[in-house]
mmCIF file of C-alpha atoms and ligand atoms in Angstrom:
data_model
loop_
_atom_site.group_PDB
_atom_site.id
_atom_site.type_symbol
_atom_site.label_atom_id
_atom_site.label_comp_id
_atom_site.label_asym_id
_atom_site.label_seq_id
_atom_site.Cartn_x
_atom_site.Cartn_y
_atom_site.Cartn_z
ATOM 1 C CA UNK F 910 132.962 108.178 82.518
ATOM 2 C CA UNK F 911 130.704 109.086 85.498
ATOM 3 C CA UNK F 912 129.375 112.747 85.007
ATOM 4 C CA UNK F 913 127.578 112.444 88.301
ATOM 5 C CA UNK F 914 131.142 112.020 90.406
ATOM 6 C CA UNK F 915 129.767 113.459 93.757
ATOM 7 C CA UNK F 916 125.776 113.929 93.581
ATOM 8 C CA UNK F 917 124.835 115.437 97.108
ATOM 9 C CA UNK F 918 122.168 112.526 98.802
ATOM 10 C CA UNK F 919 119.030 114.052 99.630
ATOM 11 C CA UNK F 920 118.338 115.586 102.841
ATOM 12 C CA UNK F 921 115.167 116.422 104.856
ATOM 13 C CA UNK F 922 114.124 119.463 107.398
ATOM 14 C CA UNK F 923 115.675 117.435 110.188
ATOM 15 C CA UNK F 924 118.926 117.208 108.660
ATOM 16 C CA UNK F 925 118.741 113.335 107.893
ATOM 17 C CA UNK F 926 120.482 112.227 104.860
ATOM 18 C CA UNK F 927 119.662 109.213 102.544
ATOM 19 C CA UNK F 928 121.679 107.303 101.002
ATOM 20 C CA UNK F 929 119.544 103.936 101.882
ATOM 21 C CA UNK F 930 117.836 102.703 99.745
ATOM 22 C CA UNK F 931 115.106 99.661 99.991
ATOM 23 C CA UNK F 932 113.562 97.994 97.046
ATOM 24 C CA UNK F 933 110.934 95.981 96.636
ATOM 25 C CA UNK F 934 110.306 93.589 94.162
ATOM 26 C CA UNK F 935 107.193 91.613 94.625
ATOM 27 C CA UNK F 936 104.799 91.841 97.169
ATOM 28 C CA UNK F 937 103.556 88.404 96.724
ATOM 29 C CA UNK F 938 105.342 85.616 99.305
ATOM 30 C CA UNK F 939 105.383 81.847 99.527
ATOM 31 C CA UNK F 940 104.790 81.837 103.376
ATOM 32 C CA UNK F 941 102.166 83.514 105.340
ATOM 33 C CA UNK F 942 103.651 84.224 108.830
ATOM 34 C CA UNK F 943 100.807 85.646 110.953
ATOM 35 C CA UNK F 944 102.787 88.855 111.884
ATOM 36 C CA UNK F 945 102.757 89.844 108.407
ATOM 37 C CA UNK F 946 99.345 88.366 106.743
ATOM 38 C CA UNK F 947 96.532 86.519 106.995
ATOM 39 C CA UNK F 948 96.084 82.819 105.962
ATOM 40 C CA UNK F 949 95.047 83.311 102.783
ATOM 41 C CA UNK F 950 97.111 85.983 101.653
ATOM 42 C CA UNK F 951 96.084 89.673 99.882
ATOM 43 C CA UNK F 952 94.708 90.786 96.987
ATOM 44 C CA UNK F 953 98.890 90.612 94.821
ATOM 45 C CA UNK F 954 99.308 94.015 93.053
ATOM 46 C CA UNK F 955 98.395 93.442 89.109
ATOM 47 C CA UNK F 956 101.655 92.281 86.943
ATOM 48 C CA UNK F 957 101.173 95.590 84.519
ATOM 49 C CA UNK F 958 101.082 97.894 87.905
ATOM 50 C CA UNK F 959 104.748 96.203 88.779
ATOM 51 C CA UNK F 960 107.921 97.974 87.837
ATOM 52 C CA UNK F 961 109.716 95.975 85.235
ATOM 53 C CA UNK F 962 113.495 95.178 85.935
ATOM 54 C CA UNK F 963 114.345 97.643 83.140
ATOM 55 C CA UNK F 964 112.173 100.509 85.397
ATOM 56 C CA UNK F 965 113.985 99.183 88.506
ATOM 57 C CA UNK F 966 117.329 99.665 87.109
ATOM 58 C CA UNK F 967 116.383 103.048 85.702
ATOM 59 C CA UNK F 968 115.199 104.130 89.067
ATOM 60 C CA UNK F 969 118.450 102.529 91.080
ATOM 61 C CA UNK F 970 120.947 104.431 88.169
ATOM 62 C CA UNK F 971 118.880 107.622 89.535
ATOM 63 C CA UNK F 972 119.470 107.029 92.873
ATOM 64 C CA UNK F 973 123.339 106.378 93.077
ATOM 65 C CA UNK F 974 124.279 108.846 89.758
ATOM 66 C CA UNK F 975 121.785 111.548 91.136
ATOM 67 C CA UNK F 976 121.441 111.067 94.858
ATOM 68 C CA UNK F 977 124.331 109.426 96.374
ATOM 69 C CA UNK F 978 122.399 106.356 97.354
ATOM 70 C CA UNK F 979 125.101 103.852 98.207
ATOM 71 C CA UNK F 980 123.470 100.876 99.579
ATOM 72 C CA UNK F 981 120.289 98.698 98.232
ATOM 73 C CA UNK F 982 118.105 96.520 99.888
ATOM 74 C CA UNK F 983 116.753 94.275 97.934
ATOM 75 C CA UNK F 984 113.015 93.130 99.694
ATOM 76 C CA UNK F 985 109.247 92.336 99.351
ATOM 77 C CA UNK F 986 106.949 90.314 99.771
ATOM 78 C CA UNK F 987 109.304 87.342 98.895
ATOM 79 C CA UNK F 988 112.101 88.878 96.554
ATOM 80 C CA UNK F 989 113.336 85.235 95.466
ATOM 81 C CA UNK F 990 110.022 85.174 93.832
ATOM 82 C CA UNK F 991 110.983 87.812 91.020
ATOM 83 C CA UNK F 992 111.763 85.794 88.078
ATOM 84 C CA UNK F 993 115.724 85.935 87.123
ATOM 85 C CA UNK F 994 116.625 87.750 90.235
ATOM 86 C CA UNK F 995 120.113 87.300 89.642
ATOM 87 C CA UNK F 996 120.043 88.747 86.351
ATOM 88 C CA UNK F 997 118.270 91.835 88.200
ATOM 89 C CA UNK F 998 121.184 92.021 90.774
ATOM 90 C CA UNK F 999 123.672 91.439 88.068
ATOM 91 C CA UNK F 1000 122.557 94.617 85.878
ATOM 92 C CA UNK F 1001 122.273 96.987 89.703
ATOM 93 C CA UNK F 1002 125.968 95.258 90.643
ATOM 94 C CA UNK F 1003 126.816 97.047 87.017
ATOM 95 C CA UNK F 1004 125.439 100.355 87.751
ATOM 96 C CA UNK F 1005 127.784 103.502 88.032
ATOM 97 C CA UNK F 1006 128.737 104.045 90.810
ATOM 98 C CA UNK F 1007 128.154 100.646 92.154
ATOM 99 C CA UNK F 1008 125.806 100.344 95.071
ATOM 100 C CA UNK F 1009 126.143 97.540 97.820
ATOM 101 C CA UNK F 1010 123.402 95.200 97.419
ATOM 102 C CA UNK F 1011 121.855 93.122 99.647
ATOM 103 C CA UNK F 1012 119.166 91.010 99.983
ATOM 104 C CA UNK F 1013 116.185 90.148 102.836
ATOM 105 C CA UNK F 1014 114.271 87.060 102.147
ATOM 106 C CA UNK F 1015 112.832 84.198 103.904
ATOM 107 C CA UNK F 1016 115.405 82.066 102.486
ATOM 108 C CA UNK F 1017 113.104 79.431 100.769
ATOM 109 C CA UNK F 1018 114.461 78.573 97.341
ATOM 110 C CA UNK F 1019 118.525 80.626 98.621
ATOM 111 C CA UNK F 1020 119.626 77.182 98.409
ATOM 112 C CA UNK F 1021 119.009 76.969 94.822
ATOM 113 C CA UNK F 1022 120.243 80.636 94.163
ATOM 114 C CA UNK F 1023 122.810 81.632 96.070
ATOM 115 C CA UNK F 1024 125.877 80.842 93.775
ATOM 116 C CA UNK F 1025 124.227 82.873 91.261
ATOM 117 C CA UNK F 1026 123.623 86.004 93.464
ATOM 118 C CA UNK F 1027 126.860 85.907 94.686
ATOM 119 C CA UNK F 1028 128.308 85.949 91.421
ATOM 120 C CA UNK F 1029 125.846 88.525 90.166
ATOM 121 C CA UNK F 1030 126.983 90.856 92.825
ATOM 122 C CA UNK F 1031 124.921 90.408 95.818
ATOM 123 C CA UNK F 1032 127.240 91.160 99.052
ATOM 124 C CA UNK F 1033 124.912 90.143 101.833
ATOM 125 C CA UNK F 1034 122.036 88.756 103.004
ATOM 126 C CA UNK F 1035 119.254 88.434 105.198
ATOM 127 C CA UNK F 1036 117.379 85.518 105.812
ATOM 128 C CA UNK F 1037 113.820 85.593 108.367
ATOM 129 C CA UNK F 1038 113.629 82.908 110.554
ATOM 130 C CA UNK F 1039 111.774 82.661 113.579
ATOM 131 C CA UNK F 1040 111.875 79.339 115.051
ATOM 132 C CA UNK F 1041 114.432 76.618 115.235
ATOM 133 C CA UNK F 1042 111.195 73.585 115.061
ATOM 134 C CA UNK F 1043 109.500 72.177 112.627
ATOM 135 C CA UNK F 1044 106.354 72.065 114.310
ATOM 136 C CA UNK F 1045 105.980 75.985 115.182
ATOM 137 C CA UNK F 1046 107.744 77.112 112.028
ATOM 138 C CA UNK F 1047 104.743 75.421 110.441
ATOM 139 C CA UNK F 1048 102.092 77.298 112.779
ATOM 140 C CA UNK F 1049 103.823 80.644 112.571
ATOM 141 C CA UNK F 1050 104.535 80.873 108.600
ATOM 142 C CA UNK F 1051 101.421 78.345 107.990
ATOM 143 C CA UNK F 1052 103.709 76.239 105.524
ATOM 144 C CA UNK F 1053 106.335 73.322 106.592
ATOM 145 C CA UNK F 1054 109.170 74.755 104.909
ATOM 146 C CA UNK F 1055 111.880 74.892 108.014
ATOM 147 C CA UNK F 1056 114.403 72.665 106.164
ATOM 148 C CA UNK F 1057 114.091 74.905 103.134
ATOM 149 C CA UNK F 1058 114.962 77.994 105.424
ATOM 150 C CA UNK F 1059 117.847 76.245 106.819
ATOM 151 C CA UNK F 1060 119.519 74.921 103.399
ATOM 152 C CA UNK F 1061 119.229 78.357 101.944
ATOM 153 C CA UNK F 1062 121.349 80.087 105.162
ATOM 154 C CA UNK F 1063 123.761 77.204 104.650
ATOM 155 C CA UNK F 1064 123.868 77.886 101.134
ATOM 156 C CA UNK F 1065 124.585 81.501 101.226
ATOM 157 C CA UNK F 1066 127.262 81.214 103.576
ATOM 158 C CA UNK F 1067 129.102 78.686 101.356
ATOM 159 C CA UNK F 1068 128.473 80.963 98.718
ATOM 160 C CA UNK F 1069 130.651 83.797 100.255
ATOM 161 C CA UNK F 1070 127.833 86.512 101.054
ATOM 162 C CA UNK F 1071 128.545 88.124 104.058
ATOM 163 C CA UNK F 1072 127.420 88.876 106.715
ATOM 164 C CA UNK F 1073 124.669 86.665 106.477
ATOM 165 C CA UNK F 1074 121.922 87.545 109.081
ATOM 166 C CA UNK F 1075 118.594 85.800 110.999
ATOM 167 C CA UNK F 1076 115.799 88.086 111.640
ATOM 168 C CA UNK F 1077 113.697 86.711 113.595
ATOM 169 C CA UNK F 1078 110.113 88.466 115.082
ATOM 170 C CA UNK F 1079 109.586 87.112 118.613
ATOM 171 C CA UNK F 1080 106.195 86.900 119.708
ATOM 172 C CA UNK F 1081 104.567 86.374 123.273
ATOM 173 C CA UNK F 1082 103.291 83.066 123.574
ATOM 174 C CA UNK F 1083 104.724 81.889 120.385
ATOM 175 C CA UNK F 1084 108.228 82.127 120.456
ATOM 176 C CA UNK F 1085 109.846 84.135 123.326
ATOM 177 C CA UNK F 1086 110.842 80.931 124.539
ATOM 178 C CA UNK F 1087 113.455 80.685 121.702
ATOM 179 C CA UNK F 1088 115.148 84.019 121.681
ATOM 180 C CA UNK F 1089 118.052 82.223 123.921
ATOM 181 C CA UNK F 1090 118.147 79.049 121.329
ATOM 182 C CA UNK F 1091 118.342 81.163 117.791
ATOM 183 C CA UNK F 1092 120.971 82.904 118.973
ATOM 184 C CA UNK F 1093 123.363 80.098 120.328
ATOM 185 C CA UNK F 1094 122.242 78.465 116.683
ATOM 186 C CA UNK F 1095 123.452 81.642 115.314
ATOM 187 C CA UNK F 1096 126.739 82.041 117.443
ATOM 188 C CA UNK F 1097 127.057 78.543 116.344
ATOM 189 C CA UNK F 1098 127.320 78.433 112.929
ATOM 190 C CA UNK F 1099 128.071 82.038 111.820
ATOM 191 C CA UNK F 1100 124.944 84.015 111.357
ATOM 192 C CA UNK F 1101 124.435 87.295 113.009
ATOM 193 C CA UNK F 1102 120.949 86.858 115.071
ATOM 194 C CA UNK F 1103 118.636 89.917 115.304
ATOM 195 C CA UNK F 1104 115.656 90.071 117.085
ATOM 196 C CA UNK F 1105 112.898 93.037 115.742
ATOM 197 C CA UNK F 1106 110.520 94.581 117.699
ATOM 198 C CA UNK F 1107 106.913 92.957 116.428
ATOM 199 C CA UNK F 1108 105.415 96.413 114.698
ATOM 200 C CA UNK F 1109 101.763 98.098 113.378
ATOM 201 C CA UNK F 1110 102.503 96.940 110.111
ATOM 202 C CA UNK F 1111 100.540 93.331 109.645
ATOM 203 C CA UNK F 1112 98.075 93.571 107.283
ATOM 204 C CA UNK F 1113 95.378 91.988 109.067
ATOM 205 C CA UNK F 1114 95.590 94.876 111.596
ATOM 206 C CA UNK F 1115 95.923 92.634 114.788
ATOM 207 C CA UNK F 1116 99.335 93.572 116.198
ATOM 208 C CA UNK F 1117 98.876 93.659 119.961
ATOM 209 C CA UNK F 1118 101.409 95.772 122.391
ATOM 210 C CA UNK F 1119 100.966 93.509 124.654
ATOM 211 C CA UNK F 1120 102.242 90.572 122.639
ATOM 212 C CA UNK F 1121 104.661 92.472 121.361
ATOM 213 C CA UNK F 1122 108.708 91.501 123.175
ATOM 214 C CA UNK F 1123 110.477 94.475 123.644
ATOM 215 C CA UNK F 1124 114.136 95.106 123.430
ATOM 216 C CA UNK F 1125 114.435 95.118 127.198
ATOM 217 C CA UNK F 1126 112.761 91.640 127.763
ATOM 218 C CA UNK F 1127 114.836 90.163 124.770
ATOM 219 C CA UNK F 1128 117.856 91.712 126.356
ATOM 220 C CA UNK F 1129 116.913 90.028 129.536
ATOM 221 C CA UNK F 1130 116.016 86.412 127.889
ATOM 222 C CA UNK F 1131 119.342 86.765 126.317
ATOM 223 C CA UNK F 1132 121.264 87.461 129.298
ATOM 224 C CA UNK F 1133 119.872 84.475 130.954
ATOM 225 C CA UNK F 1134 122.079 82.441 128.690
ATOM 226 C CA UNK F 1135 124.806 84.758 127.724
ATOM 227 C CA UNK F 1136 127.458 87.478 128.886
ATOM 228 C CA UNK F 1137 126.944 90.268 125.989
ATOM 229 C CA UNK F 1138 129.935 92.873 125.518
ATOM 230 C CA UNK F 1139 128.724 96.256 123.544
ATOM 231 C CA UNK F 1140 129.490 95.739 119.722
ATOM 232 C CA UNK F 1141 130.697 98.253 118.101
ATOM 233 C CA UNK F 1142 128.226 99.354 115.563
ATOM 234 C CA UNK F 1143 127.808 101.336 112.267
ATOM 235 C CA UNK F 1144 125.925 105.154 113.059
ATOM 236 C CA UNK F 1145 122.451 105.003 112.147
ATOM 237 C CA UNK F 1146 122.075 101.148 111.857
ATOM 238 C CA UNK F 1147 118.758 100.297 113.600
ATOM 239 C CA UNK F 1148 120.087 97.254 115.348
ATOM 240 C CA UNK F 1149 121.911 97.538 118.545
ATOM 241 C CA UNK F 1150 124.760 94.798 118.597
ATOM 242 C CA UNK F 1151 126.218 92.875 121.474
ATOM 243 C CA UNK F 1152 128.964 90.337 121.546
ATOM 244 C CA UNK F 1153 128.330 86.944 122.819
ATOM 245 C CA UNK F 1154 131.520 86.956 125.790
ATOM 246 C CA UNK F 1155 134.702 84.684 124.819
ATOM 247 C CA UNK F 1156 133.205 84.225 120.872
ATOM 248 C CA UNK F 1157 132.886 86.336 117.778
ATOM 249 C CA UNK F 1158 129.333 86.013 117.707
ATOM 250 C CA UNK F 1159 126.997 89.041 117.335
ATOM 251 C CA UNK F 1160 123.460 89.550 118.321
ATOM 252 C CA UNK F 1161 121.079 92.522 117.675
ATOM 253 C CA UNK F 1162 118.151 94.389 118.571
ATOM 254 C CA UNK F 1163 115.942 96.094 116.804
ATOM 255 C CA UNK F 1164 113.678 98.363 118.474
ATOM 256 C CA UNK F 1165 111.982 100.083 117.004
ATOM 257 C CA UNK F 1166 108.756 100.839 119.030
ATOM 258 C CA UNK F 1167 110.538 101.250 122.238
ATOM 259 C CA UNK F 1168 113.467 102.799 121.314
ATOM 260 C CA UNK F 1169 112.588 104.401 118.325
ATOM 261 C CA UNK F 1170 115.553 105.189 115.564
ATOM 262 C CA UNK F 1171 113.988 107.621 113.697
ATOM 263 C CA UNK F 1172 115.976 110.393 114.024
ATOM 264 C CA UNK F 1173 119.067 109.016 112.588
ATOM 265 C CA UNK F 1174 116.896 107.381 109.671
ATOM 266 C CA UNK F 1175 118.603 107.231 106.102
ATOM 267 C CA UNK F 1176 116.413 105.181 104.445
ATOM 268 C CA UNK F 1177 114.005 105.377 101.348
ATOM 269 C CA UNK F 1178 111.654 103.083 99.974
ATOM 270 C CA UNK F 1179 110.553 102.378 97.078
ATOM 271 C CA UNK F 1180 107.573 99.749 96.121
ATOM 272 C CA UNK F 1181 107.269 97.163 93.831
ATOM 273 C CA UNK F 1182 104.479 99.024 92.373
ATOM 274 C CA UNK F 1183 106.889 102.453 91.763
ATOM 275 C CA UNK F 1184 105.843 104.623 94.523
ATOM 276 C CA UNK F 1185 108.551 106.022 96.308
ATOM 277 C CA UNK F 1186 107.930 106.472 99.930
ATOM 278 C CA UNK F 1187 110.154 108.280 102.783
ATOM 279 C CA UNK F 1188 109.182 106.432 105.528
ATOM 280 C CA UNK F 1189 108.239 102.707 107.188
ATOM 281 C CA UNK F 1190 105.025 104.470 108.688
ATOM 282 C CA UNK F 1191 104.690 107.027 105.350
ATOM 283 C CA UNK F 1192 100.807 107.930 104.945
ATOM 284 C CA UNK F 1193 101.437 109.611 101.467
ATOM 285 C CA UNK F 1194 103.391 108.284 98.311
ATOM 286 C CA UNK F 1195 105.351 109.210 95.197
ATOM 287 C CA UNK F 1196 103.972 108.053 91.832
ATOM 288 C CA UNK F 1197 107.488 107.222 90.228
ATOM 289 C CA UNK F 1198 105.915 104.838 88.398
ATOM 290 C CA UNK F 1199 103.910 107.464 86.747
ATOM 291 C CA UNK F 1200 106.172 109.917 86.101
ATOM 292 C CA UNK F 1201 108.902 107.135 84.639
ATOM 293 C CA UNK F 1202 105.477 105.685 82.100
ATOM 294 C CA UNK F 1203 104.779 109.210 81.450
ATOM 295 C CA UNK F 1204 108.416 109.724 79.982
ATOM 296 C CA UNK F 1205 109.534 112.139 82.561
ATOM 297 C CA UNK F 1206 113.666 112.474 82.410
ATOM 298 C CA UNK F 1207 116.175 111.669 84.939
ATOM 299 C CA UNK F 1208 115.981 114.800 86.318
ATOM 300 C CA UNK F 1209 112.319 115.266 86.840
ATOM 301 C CA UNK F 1210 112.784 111.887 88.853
ATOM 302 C CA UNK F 1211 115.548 113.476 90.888
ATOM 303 C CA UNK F 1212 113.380 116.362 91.381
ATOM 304 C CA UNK F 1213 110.598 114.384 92.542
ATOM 305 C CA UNK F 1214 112.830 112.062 94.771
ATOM 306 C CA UNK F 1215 114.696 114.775 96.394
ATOM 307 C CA UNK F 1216 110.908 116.276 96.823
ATOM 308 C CA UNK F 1217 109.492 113.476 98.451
ATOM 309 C CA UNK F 1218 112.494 113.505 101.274
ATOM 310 C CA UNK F 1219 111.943 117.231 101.827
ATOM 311 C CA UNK F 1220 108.287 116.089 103.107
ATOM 312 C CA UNK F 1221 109.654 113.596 105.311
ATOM 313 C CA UNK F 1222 108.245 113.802 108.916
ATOM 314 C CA UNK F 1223 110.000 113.547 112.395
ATOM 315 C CA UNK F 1224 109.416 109.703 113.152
ATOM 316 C CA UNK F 1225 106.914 107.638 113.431
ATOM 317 C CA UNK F 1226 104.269 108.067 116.702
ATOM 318 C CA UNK F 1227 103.347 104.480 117.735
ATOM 319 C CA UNK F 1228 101.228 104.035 120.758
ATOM 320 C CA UNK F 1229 100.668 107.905 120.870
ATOM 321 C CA UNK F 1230 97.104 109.709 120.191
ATOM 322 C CA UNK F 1231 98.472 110.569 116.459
ATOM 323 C CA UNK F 1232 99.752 106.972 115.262
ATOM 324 C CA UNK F 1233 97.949 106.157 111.928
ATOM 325 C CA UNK F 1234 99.073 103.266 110.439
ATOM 326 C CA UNK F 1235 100.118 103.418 106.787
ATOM 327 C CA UNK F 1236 97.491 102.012 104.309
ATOM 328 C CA UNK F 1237 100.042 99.328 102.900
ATOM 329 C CA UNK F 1238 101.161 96.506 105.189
ATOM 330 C CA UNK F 1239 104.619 95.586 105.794
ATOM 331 C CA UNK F 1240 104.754 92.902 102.824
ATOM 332 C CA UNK F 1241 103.495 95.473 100.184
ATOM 333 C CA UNK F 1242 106.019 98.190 101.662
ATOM 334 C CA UNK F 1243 109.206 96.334 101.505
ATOM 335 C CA UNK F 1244 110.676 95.512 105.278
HETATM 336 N N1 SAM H 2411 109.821 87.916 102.852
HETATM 337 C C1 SAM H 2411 111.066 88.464 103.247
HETATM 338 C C2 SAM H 2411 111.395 88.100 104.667
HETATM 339 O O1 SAM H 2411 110.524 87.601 105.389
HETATM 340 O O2 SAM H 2411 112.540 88.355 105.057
HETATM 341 C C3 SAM H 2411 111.187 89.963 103.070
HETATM 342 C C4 SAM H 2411 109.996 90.790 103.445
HETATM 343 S S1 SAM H 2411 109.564 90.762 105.164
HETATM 344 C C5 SAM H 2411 108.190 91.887 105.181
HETATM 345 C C6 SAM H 2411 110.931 91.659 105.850
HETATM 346 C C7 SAM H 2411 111.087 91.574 107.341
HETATM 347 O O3 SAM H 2411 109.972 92.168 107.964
HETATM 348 C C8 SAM H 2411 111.156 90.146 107.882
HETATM 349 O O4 SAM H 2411 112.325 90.023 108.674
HETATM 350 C C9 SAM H 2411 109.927 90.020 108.737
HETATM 351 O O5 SAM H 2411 110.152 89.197 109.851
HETATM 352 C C10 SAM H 2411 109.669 91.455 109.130
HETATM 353 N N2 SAM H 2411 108.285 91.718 109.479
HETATM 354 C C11 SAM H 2411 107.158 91.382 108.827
HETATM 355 N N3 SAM H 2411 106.070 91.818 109.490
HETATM 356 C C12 SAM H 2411 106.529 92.466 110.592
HETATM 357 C C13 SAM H 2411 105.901 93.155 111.675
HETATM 358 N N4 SAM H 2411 104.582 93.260 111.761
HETATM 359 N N5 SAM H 2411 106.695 93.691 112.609
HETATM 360 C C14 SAM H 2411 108.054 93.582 112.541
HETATM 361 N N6 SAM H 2411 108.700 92.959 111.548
HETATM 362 C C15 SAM H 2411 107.940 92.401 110.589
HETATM 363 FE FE1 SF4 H 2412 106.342 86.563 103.635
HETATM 364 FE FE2 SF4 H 2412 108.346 87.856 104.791
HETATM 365 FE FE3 SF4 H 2412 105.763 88.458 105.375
HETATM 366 FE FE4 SF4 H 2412 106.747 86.141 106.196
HETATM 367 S S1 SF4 H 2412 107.482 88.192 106.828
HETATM 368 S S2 SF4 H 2412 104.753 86.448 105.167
HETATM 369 S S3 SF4 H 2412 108.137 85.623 104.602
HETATM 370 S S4 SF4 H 2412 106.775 88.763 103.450
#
């Protein structure tokens, strides 16, 4: 029986609750797309430093039994890396209350495990893809993997998870010519298209504003090519949606440098490495990982979750005098 019926989700000096929760399992990856990291990737976080799947699921039954989390992003780095995934989702899809789990991934190697993730309890997905040719997915990611991106958003959508989504990251000069083409390939075959604002968060510490696409240009780009209707959207979700006129098909924004969400934030993070941190842009970090090694109980975890969201600060600053960037680039955060 659940003894934890109606735990009260954490909430922080601005009122924002969280019940989000975003994991991350590895922060190695298998491409190396030049928003994120450089060529020849980073210095991986030692195996011993990374939370086992028996500390992941100790840390997940904490956060729905204790805090109310009710969804969980499952992210990295590349989370299809983590040896026996499925088995990973299969023991979270088992937890008490059960949380809705989904997944973000670059969608090389979904082909191959899709069936199993479904069946192990995965609900959705979302799969990065920035390009619709071979040519510039090869410059962008620096590997020619395209038709392995493609198979594995095929594959999850005969495998039942959805929504399945594309994120893609358009870039000046790289890819703003496409934001018109990935979503009619969306539209067309049944994937919602989102398009992110390019953030601070590369690891190589050469994200431009001035190469960045904003929501307003992508808005434009798409309305070249398309009538869009307001979607009606969940509160909270970072994405504003649109409806492509006369179809069923869905497009979204994500802005979050020009049109920032942070006030209606519900998210958490937590690292593949065990530190728990309360925001994208966090400067500071909470040593789960230590306290779960050191044998702390499930309450001094609560304590120190429910401690860490207390600290939580307004929103992130970017482009003002006070924007720091956090120490840990987007791949070793968990997007
Ligand atoms: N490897 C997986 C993938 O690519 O989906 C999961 C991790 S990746 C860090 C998660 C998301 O972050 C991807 O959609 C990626 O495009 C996005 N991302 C990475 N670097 C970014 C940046 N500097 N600004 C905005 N989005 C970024
Ligand atoms: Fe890997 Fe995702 Fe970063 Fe691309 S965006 S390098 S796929 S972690």
């Amino acid at each position: 029986m659940n003894s934890f019926p109606h735990p009260t989700p954490p909430a922080d000096r601005f009122g924002r609750v969280h019940t989000d929760l975003r994991v991350s399992l590895t922060d190695r990856c298998n491409l190396r797309c030049a928003y994120c990291m450089p060529a020849e990737g980073l210095d991986w976080l030692p195996r011993p430093e990374l939370l086992t799947d028996d500390e992941v699921v100790r840390l997940v039954r904490v956060a729905v039994r204790r805090l109310g989390t009710t969804a969980v992003r499952l992210t990295g780095g590349e989370p299809l890396l983590r040896r026996g995934l499925p088995g990973l989702v299969a023991r979270l899809h088992a937890l008490d209350p059960a949380p809705e789990l989904s997944l973000t991934t670059n969608g090389i190697g979904l082909a191959r495990s899709a069936d199993a993730l479904r069946e192990a309890g995965l609900s959705r997905v979302n799969v990065s893809l920035d390009t619709l040719r071979p040519e510039r997915f090869a410059e962008i990611t620096r590997r020619d993997r395209l038709a392995d991106v493609l198979d594995g958003l095929r594959a999850a959508r005969a495998a039942g998870l959805a929504p399945v989504k594309i994120n893609a990251v358009p870039v000046r000069g790289v890819n703003d010519d496409e934001i018109a083409d990935l979503a009619a390939f969306g539209a067309e075959h049944g994937y919602v298209t989102r398009f992110i604002e390019s953030m601070p968060l590369d690891a190589q510490g050469a994200w431009d504003r001035d190469r960045m696409v904003t929501a307003e240009e992508i808005l434009r780009r798409l309305g070249e090519r398309f009538d869009l209707v307001p979607a009606d959207r969940r509160d909270n979700a970072p994405a504003e949606e649109w409806r492509i006129a006369g179809t069923d098909a869905v497009v979204g924004v994500i802005a979050s440098v020009t049109r920032p969400f942070c006030g209606g934030c519900d998210r958490v993070r937590l690292t593949a490495d065990g530190q728990l941190r309360n925001c994208l842009f966090a400067t500071e970090e909470s040593d789960l990982r230590a306290l779960l090694r050191g044998g702390a109980d499930d309450a001094a975890l609560e304590a120190a979750w429910r401690s860490s969201i207390r600290g939580k600060g307004p929103g992130h600053a970017i482009g003002g005098p006070e924007f720091r960037r956090p120490e840990r680039p987007m791949s070793a955060i968990g997007g």
